[in-house]
Short mmCIF file of C-alpha atoms in Angstrom, two decimals:
data_model
loop_
_atom_site.label_atom_id
_atom_site.label_comp_id
_atom_site.label_asym_id
_atom_site.label_seq_id
_atom_site.Cartn_x
_atom_site.Cartn_y
_atom_site.Cartn_z
CA MET A 6 -0.40 -8.70 1.57
CA ALA A 7 3.02 -8.23 2.57
CA VAL A 8 3.65 -9.51 6.56
CA LYS A 9 4.97 -6.33 7.88
CA GLU A 10 6.92 -6.17 11.40
CA LEU A 11 5.69 -3.63 13.54
CA ASN A 12 7.04 -4.12 17.14
CA VAL A 13 10.27 -5.88 17.48
CA LYS A 14 11.82 -7.57 21.31
CA GLU A 15 15.03 -8.70 21.21
CA GLN A 16 17.55 -9.23 23.98
CA HIS A 17 21.11 -9.48 24.87
CA TYR A 18 23.27 -10.74 27.47
CA ALA A 19 26.52 -8.71 29.04
CA ASP A 20 29.47 -9.70 31.17
CA THR A 21 29.50 -5.97 32.24
CA ARG A 22 27.53 -2.88 33.41
CA GLU A 23 29.89 -1.12 30.87
CA GLU A 24 29.50 -3.16 28.09
CA ALA A 25 25.31 -3.37 28.59
CA GLU A 26 25.22 0.09 28.15
CA SER A 27 27.59 0.15 25.67
CA ILE A 28 24.78 -1.84 24.10
CA VAL A 29 22.14 0.34 24.59
CA GLU A 30 24.35 3.00 23.43
CA GLU A 31 24.34 1.32 19.63
CA ALA A 32 20.54 0.73 20.21
CA LYS A 33 20.10 4.87 20.58
CA ASP A 34 21.09 5.16 17.34
CA ASP A 35 17.76 3.82 15.34
CA VAL A 36 15.12 6.47 15.57
CA TYR A 37 13.15 3.56 15.95
CA LEU A 38 13.85 2.28 19.72
CA THR A 39 10.87 3.04 22.13
CA SER A 40 12.17 1.75 25.20
CA PHE A 41 15.38 -0.39 26.83
CA LYS A 42 15.93 -1.46 30.30
CA ILE A 43 19.37 -2.84 31.94
CA SER A 44 18.24 -6.63 34.03
CA GLU A 45 21.42 -7.14 37.05
CA LYS A 46 21.11 -10.56 37.48
CA HIS A 47 22.56 -13.35 39.88
CA ASN A 48 23.28 -16.80 39.80
CA LYS A 49 26.52 -19.81 41.62
CA LEU A 50 28.51 -18.22 39.04
CA GLY A 51 28.53 -14.78 39.28
CA THR A 52 27.01 -11.63 38.01
CA TYR A 53 25.91 -10.32 34.56
CA PHE A 54 23.11 -7.81 33.16
CA LEU A 55 20.53 -8.77 31.05
CA VAL A 56 19.61 -5.81 28.12
CA ASP A 57 15.97 -5.63 27.70
CA LEU A 58 15.25 -3.66 23.72
CA ALA A 59 12.25 -2.42 22.17
CA PHE A 60 11.28 -1.06 18.95
CA SER A 61 8.24 0.15 16.96
CA TYR A 62 8.88 0.30 13.38
CA ASP A 63 4.76 1.53 12.24
CA THR A 64 1.64 2.16 14.24
CA PRO A 65 -0.76 0.45 11.75
CA LYS A 66 -2.32 4.18 11.36
CA GLU A 67 0.40 5.01 9.78
CA PHE A 68 1.36 2.00 7.85
CA MET A 69 -2.43 2.11 6.55
CA GLU A 70 -1.75 5.78 5.46
CA SER A 71 1.29 5.21 3.78
CA LYS A 72 -0.80 3.48 0.86
CA PRO A 73 -1.01 5.22 -2.35
CA ALA A 74 -4.25 6.60 -3.34
CA LYS A 75 -6.11 4.82 -6.14
CA LYS A 76 -5.59 6.88 -9.19
CA PRO A 77 -8.67 7.11 -10.91
CA ALA A 78 -9.13 5.49 -13.80
CA PRO A 79 -8.63 7.58 -16.82
CA VAL A 80 -11.44 9.39 -19.22
CA GLU A 81 -11.13 7.88 -22.67
CA GLU A 82 -11.36 11.17 -24.51
CA PRO A 83 -13.89 10.80 -28.00
CA PRO A 84 -12.00 10.45 -31.43
CA LYS A 85 -11.08 14.22 -32.78
CA GLY A 86 -12.35 12.55 -36.10
CA GLN A 87 -12.37 9.98 -38.63
CA LEU A 88 -10.92 9.65 -42.13
CA GLU A 89 -13.16 7.89 -45.06
CA TYR A 90 -10.45 5.56 -46.18
CA SER A 91 -10.32 1.54 -49.05
CA VAL A 92 -8.71 -0.52 -48.73
CA ASN A 93 -7.41 -2.11 -52.31
CA GLN A 94 -6.86 -4.85 -53.68
CA ASP A 95 -3.21 -5.78 -53.65
CA GLY A 96 -4.25 -5.15 -49.40
CA THR A 97 -2.37 -1.30 -48.74
CA VAL A 98 -4.39 1.33 -47.69
CA SER A 99 -5.89 4.49 -49.32
CA VAL A 100 -6.37 7.89 -47.39
CA ASN A 101 -8.50 10.92 -48.33
CA GLN A 102 -6.87 13.51 -48.40
CA ASP A 103 -8.89 15.98 -48.29
CA GLU A 104 -10.16 15.36 -45.08
CA GLU A 105 -6.47 14.79 -43.67
CA ASP A 106 -5.81 18.18 -44.71
CA GLU A 107 -8.95 19.75 -43.02
CA GLU A 108 -7.38 19.28 -39.51
#
């Protein structure tokens, strides 16, 4: 069974609020984006922004329902008719013509 990521979280760094908002706008193009958060942080070098993005690709229910249904085993049809044949000395086979014409 293949491993499939259902939930992905990303964190991006931005120097300005405009950069952070542009990252969010880009992420909004993805239909799987479920949440985003822009956090303003401070340290001795100044202010910066962290952008947290969360994506949910398929819920387990959708993933399980998307599997193809099992096909039932094909029903074998009984042979329609049997032909009389004979094998000659040289290995060739001949079929009785009367039986073949009835079909």
